[in-house]
mmCIF file with all atom_site columns, C-alpha atoms in Angstrom:
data_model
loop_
_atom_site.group_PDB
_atom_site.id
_atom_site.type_symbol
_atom_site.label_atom_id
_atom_site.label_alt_id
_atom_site.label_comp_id
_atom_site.label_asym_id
_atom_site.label_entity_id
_atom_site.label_seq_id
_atom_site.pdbx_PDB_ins_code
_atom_site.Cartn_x
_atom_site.Cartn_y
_atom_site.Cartn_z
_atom_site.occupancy
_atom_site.B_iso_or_equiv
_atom_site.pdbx_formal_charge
_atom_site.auth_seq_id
_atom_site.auth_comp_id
_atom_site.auth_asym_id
_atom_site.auth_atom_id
_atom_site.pdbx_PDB_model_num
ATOM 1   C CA . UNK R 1 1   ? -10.107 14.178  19.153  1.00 0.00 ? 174 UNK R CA 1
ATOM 2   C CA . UNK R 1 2   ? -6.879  14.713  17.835  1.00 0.00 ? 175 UNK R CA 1
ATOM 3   C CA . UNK R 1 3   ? -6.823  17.272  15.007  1.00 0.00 ? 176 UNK R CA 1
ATOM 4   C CA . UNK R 1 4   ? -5.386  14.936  12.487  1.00 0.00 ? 177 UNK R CA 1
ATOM 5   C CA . UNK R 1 5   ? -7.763  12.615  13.021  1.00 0.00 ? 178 UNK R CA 1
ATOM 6   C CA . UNK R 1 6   ? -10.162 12.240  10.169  1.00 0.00 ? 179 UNK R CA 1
ATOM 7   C CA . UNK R 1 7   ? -13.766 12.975  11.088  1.00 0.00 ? 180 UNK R CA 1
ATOM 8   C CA . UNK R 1 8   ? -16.806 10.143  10.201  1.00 0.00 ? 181 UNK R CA 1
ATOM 9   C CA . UNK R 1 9   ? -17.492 12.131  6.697   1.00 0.00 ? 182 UNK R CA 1
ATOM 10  C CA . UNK R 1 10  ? -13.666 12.218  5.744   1.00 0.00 ? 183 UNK R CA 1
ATOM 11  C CA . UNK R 1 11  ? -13.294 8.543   6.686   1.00 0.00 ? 184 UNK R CA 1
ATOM 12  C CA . UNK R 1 12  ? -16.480 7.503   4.839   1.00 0.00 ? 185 UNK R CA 1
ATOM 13  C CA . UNK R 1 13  ? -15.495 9.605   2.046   1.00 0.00 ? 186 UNK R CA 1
ATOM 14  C CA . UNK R 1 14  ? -11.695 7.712   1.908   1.00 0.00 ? 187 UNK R CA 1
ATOM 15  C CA . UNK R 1 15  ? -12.701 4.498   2.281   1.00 0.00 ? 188 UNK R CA 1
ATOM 16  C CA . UNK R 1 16  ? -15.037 4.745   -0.609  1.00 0.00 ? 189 UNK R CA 1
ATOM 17  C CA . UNK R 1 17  ? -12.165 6.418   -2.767  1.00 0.00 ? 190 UNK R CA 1
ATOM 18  C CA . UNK R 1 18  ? -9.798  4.010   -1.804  1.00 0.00 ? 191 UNK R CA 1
ATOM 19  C CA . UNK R 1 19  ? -12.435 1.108   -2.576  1.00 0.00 ? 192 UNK R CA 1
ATOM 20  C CA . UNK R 1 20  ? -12.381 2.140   -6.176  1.00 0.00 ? 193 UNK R CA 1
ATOM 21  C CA . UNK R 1 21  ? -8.881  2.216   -5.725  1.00 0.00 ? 194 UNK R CA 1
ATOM 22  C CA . UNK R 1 22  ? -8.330  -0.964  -4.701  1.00 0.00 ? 195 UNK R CA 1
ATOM 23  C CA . UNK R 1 23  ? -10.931 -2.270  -7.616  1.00 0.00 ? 196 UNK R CA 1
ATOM 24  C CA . UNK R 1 24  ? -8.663  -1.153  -10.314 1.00 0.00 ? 197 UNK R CA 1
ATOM 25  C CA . UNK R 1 25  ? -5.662  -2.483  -8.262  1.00 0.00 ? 198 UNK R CA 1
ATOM 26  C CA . UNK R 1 26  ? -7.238  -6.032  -7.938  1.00 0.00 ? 199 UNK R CA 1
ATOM 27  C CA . UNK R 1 27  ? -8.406  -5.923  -11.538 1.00 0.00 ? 200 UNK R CA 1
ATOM 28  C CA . UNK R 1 28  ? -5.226  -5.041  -12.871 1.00 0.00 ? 201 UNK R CA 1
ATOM 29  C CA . UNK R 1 29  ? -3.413  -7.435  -10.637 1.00 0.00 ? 202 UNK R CA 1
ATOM 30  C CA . UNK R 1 30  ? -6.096  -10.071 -11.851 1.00 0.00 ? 203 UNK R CA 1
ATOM 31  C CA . UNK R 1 31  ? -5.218  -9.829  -15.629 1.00 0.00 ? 204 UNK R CA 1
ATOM 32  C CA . UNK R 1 32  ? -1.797  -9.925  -15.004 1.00 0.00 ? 205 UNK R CA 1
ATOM 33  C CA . UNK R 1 33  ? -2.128  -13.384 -13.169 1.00 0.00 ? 206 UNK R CA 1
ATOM 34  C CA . UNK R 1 34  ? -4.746  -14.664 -14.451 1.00 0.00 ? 207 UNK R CA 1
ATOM 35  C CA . UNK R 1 35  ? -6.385  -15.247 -11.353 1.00 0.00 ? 208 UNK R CA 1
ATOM 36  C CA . UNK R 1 36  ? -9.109  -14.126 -9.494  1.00 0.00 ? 209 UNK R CA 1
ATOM 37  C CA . UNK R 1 37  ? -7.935  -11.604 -6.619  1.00 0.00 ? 210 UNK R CA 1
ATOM 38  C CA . UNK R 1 38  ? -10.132 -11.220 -3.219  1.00 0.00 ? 211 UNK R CA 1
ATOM 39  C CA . UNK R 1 39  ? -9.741  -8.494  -1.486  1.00 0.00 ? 212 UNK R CA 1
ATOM 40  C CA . UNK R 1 40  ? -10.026 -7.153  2.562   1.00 0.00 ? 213 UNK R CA 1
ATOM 41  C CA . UNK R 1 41  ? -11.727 -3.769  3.474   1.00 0.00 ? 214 UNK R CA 1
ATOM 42  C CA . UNK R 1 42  ? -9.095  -0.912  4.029   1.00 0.00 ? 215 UNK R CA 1
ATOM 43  C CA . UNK R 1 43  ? -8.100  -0.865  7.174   1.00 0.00 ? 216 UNK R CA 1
ATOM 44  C CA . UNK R 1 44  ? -7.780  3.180   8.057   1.00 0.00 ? 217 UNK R CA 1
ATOM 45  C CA . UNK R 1 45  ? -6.188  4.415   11.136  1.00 0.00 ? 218 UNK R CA 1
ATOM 46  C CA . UNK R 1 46  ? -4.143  6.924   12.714  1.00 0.00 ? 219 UNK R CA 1
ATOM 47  C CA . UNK R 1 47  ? -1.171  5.350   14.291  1.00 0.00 ? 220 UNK R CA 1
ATOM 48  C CA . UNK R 1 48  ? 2.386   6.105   16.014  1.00 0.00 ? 221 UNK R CA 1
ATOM 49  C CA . UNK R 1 49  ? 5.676   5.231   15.526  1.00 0.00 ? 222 UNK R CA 1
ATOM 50  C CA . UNK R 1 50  ? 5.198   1.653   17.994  1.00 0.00 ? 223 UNK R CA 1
ATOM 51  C CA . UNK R 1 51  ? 1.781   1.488   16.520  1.00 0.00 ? 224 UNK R CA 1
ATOM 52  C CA . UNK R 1 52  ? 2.875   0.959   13.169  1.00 0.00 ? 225 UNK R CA 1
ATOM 53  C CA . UNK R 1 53  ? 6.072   -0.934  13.800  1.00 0.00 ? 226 UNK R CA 1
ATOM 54  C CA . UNK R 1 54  ? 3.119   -3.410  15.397  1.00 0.00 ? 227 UNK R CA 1
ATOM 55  C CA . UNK R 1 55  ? 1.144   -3.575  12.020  1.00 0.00 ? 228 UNK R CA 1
ATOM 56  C CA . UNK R 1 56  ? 4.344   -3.633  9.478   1.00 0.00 ? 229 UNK R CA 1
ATOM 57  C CA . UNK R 1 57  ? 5.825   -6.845  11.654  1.00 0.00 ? 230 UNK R CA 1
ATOM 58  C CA . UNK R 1 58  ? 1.720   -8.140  12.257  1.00 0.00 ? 231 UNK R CA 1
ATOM 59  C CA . UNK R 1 59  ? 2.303   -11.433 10.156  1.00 0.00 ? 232 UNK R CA 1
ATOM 60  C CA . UNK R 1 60  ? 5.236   -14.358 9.102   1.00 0.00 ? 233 UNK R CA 1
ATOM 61  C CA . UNK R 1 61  ? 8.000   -11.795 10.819  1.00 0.00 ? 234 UNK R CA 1
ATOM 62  C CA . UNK R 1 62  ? 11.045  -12.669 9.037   1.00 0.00 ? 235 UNK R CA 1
ATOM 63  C CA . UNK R 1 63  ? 8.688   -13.927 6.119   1.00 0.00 ? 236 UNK R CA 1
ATOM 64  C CA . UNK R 1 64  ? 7.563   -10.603 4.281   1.00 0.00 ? 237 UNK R CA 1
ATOM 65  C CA . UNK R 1 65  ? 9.711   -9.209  1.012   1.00 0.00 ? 238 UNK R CA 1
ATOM 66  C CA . UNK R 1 66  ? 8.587   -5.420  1.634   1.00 0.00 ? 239 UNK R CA 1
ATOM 67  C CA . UNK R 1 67  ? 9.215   -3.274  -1.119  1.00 0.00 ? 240 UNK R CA 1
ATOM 68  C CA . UNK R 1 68  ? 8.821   0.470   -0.743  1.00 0.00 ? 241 UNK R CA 1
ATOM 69  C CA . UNK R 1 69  ? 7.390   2.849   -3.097  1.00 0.00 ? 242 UNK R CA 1
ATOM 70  C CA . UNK R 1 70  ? 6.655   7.298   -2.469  1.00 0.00 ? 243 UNK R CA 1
ATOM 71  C CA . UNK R 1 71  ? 4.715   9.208   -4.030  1.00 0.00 ? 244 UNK R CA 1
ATOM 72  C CA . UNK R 1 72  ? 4.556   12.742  -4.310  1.00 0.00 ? 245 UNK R CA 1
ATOM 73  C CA . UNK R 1 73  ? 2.047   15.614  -4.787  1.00 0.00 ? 246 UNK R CA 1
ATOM 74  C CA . UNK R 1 74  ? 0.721   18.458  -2.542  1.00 0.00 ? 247 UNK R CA 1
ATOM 75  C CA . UNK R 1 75  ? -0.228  14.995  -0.201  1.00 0.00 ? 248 UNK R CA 1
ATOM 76  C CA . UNK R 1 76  ? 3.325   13.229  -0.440  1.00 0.00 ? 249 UNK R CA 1
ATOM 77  C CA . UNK R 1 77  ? 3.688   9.673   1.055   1.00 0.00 ? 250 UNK R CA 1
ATOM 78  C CA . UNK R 1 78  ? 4.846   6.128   1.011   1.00 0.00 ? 251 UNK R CA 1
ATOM 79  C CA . UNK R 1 79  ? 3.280   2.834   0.260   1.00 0.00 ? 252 UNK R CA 1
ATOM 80  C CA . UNK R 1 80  ? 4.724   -0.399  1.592   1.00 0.00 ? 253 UNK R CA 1
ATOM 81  C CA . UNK R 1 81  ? 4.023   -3.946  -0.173  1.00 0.00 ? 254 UNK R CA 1
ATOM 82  C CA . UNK R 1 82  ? 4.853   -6.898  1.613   1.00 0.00 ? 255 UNK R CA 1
ATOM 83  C CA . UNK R 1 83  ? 4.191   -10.418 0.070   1.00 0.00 ? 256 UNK R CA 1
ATOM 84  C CA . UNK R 1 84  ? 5.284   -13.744 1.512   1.00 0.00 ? 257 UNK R CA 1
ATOM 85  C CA . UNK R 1 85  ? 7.594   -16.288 0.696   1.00 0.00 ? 258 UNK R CA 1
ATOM 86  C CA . UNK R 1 86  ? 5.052   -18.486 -0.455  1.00 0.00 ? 259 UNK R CA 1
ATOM 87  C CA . UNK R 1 87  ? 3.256   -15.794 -2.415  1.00 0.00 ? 260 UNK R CA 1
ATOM 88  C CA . UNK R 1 88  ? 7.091   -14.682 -4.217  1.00 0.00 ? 261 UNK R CA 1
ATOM 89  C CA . UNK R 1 89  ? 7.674   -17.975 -5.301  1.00 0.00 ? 262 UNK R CA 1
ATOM 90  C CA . UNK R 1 90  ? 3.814   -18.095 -6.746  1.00 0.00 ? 263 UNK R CA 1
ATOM 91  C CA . UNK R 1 91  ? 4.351   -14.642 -8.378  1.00 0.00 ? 264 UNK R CA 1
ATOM 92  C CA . UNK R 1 92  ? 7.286   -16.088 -10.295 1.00 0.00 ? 265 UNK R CA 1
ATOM 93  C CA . UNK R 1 93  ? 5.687   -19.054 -11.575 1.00 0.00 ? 266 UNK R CA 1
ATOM 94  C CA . UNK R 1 94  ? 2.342   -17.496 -12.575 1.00 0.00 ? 267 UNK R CA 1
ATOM 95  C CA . UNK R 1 95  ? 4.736   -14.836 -14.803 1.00 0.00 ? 268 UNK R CA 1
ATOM 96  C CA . UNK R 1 96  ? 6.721   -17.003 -16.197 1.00 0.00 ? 269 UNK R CA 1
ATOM 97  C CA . UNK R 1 97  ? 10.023  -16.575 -14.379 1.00 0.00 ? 270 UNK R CA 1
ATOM 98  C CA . UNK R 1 98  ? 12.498  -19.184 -13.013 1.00 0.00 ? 271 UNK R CA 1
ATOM 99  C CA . UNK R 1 99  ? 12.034  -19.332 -9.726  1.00 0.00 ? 272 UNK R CA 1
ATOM 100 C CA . UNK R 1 100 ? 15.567  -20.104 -9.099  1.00 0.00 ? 273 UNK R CA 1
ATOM 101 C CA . UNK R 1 101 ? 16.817  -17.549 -10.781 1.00 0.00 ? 274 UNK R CA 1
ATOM 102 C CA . UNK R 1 102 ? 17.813  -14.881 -7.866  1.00 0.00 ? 275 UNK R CA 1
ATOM 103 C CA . UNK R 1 103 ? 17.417  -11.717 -9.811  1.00 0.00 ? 276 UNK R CA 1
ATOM 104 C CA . UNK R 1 104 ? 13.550  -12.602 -10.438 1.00 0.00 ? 277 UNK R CA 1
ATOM 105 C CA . UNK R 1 105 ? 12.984  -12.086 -7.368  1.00 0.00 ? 278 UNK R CA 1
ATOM 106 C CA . UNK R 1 106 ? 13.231  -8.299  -7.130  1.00 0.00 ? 279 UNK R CA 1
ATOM 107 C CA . UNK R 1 107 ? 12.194  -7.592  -10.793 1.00 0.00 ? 280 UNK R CA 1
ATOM 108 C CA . UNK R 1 108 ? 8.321   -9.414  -9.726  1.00 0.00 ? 281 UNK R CA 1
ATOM 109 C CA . UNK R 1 109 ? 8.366   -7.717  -6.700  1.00 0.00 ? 282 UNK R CA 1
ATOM 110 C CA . UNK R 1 110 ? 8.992   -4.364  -7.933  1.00 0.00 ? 283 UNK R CA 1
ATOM 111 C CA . UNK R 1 111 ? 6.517   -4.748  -10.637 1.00 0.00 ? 284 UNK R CA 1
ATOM 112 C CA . UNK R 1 112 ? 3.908   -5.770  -8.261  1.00 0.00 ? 285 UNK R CA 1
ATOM 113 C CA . UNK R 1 113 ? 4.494   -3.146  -6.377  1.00 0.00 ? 286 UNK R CA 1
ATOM 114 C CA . UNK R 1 114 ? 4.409   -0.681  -9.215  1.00 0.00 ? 287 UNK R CA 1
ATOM 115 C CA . UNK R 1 115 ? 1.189   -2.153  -10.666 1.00 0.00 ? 288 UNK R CA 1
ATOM 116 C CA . UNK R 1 116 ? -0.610  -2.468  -7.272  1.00 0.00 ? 289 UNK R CA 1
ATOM 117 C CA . UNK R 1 117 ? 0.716   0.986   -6.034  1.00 0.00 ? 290 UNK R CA 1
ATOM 118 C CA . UNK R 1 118 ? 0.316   2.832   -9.403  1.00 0.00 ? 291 UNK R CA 1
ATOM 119 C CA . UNK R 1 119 ? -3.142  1.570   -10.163 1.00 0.00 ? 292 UNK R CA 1
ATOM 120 C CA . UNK R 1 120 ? -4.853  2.476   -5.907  1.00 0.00 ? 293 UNK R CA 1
ATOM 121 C CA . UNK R 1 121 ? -2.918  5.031   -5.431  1.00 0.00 ? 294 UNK R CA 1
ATOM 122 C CA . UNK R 1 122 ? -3.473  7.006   -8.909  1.00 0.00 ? 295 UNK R CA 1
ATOM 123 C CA . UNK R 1 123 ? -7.495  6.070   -8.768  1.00 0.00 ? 296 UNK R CA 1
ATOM 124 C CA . UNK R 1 124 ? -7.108  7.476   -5.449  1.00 0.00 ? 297 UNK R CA 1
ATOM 125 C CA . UNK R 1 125 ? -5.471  10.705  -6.464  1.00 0.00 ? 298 UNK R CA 1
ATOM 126 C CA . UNK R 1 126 ? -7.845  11.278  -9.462  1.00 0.00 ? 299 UNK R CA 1
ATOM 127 C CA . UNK R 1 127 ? -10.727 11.269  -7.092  1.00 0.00 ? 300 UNK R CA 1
ATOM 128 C CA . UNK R 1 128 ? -9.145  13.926  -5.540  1.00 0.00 ? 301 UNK R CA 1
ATOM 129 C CA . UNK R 1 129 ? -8.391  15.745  -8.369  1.00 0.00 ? 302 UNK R CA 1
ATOM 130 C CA . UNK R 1 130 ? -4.278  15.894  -7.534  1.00 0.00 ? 303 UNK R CA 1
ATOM 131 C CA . UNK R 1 131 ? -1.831  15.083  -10.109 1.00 0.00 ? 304 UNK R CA 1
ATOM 132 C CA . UNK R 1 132 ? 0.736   12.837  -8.682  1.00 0.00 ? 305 UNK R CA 1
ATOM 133 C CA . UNK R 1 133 ? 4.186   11.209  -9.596  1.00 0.00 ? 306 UNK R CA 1
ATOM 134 C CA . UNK R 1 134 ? 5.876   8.297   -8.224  1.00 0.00 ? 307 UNK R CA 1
ATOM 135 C CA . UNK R 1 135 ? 9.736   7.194   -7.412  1.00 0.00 ? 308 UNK R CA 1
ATOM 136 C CA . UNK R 1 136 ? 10.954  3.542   -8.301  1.00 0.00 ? 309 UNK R CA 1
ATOM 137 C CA . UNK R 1 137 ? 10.132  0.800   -5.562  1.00 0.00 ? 310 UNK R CA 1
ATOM 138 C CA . UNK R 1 138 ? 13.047  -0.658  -3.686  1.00 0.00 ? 311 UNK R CA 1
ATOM 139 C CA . UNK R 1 139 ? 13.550  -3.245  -2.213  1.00 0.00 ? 312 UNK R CA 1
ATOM 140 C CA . UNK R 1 140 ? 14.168  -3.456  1.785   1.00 0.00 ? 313 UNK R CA 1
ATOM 141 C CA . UNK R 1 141 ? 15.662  -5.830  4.117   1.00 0.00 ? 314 UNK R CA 1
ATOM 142 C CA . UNK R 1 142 ? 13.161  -8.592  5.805   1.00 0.00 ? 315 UNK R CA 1
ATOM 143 C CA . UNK R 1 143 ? 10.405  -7.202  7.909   1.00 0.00 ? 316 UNK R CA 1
ATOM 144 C CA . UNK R 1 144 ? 11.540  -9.542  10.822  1.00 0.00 ? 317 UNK R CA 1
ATOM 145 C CA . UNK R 1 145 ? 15.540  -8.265  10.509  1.00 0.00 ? 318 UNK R CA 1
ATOM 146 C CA . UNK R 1 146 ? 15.005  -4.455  10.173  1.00 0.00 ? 319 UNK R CA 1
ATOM 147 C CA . UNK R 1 147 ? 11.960  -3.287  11.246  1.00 0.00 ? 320 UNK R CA 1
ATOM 148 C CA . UNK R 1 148 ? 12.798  0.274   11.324  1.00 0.00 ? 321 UNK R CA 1
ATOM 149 C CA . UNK R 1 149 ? 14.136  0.059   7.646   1.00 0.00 ? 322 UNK R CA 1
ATOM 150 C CA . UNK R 1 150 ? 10.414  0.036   6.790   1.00 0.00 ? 323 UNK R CA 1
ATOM 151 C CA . UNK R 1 151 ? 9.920   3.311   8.829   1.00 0.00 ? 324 UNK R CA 1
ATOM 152 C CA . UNK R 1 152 ? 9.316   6.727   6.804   1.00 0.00 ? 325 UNK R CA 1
ATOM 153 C CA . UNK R 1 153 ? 11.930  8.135   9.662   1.00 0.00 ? 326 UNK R CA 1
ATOM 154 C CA . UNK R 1 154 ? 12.311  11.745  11.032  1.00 0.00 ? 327 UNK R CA 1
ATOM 155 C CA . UNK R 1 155 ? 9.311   13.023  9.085   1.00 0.00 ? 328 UNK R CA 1
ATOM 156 C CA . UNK R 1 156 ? 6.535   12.753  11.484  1.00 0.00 ? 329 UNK R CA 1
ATOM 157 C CA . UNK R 1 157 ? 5.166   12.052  14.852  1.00 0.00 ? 330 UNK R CA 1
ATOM 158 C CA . UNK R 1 158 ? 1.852   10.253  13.780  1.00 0.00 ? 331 UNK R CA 1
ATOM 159 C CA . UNK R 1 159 ? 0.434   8.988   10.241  1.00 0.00 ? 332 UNK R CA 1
ATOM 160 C CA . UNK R 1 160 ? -2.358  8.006   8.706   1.00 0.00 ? 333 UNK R CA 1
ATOM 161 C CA . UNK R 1 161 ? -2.406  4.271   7.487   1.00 0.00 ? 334 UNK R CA 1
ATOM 162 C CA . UNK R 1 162 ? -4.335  2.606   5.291   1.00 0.00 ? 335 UNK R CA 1
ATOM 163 C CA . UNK R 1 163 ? -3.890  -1.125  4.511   1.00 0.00 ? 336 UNK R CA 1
ATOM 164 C CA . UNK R 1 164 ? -5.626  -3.295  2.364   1.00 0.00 ? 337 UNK R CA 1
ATOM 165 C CA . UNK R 1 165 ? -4.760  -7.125  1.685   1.00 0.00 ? 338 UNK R CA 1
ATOM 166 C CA . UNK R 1 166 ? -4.908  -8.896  -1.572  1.00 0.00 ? 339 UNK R CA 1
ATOM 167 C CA . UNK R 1 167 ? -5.190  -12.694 -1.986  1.00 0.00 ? 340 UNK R CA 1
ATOM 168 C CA . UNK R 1 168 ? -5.547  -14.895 -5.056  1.00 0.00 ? 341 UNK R CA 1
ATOM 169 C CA . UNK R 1 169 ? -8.716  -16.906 -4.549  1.00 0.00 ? 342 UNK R CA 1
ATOM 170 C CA . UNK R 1 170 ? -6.957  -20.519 -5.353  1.00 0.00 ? 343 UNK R CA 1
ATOM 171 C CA . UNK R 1 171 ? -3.454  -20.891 -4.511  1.00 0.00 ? 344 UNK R CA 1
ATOM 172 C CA . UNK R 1 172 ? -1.062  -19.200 -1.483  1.00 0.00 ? 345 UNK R CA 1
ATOM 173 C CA . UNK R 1 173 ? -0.113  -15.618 -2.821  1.00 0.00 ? 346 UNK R CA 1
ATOM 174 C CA . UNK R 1 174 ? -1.157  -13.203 -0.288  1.00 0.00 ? 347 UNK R CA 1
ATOM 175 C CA . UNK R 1 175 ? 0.033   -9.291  -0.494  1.00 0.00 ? 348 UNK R CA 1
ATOM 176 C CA . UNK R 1 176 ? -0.442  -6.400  2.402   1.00 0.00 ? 349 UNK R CA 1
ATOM 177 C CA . UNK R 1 177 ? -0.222  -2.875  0.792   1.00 0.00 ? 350 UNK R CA 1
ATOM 178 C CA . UNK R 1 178 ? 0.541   -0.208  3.359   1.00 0.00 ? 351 UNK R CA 1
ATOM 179 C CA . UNK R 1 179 ? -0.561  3.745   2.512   1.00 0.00 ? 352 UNK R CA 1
ATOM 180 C CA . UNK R 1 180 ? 1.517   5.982   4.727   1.00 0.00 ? 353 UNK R CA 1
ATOM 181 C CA . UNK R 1 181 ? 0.576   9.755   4.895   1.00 0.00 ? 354 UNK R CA 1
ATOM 182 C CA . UNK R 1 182 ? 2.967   11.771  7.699   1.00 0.00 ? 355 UNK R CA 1
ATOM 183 C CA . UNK R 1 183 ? 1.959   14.609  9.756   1.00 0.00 ? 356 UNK R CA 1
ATOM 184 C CA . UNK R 1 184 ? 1.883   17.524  6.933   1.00 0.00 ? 357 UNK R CA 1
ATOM 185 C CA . UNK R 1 185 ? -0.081  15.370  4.139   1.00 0.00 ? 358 UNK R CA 1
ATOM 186 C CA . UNK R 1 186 ? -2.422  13.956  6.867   1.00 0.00 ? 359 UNK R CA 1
ATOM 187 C CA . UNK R 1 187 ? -3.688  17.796  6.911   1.00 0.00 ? 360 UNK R CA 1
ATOM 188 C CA . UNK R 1 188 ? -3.646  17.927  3.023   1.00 0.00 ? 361 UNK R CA 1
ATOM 189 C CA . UNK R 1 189 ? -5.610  14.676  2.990   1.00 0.00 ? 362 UNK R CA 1
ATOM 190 C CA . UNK R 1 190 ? -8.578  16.405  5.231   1.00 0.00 ? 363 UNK R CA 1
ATOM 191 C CA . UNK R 1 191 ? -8.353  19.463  2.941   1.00 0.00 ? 364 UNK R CA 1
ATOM 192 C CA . UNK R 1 192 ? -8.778  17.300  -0.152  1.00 0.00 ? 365 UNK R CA 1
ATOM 193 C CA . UNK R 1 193 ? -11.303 14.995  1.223   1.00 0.00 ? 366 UNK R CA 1
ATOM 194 C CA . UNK R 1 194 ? -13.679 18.528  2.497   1.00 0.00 ? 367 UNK R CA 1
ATOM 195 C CA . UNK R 1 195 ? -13.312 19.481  -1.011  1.00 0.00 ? 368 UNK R CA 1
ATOM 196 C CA . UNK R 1 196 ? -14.466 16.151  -2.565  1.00 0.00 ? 369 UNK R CA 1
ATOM 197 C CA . UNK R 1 197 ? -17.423 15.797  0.058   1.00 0.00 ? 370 UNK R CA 1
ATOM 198 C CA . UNK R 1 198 ? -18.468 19.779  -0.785  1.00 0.00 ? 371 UNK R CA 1
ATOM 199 C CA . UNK R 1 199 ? -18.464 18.456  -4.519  1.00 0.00 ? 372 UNK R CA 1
ATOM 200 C CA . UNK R 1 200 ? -20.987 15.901  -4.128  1.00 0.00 ? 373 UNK R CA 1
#
């Protein structure tokens, strides 16, 4: 087994954290909508650099806005949202923006992004018991156009990935959110998670 592979307990133990995680990311994204929000089980996985070009470019290439957001504490990393075309334009409308307005566009993705990103990914960090701080999302090119723009580059060999898809129960709004741990927080994630499964 490769030694930054998470063991059964660790995995267990993460996919239960992120769970909650996703709970107060679906409930929060819920409110905001007004909309019920369905959500898939987290996906967890070790992966390379081919590997994860493969599940960044997996659906609509060409179609996904991703927007990147890092995070930073002892276990640093980077989430990726990417919602369709279909699910921008829906965004807009169910916040009130013009959708033909072309600076919309990045303010609702952005703040999807932060609300998503901030409410997983800080439920996930409290479990832990890690403080944690966050940059401002950005924006990237097309998924389809520059795949490698959507690559945490030079930092690692292998990461961890965890991805979890929201959808709105009526209507086309769809959203993938990507967790990306490299190489050095992928051993800081088995540390913490051994520490949370001693606690228990």
């Amino acid at each position: 087994m490769n030694e930054q592979s998470l063991n059964e307990d660790q995995r267990d133990a993460l996919q239960e954290i992120c769970n909650v995680g996703m709970g107060k990311a679906a409930a929060a994204l819920a409110k905001l909508l007004g909309a019920f929000v369905t959500l898939s089980v987290p996906d967890i996985r070790l992966v390379g650099v081919e590997q994860l070009r493969t599940a960044l470019g997996a659906q609509d290439e060409g179609q996904l806005r991703p927007v990147r957001q890092a995070f930073q504490s002892d276990i640093s990393g980077e989430a990726i949202v990417l919602v369709g075309k279909d699910g921008q334009r829906e965004l807009q409308q169910l916040m009130g923006h013009d959708v033909s307005a072309p600076d919309t566009e990045v303010e609702v993705l952005c703040d999807i992004t932060n609300l998503l990103v901030g409410a997983c990914v800080q439920s996930v960090f409290e479990q832990l018991g890690r403080h944690i701080c966050f940059s401002q999302p950005t924006l990237l090119p097309l998924a389809g156009k520059k795949q490698d723009a959507l690559l945490p580059g030079g930092r690692w060999d292998v990461a961890l990935l965890l991805e979890i898809h929201f959808t709105l129960e009526e209507g086309g709004f769809g959203a993938r959110m990507v967790l990306l741990l490299p190489d050095a927080a992928i051993r800081g994630m088995k540390e913490a998670l051994d520490h949370f499964l001693e606690a228990l």
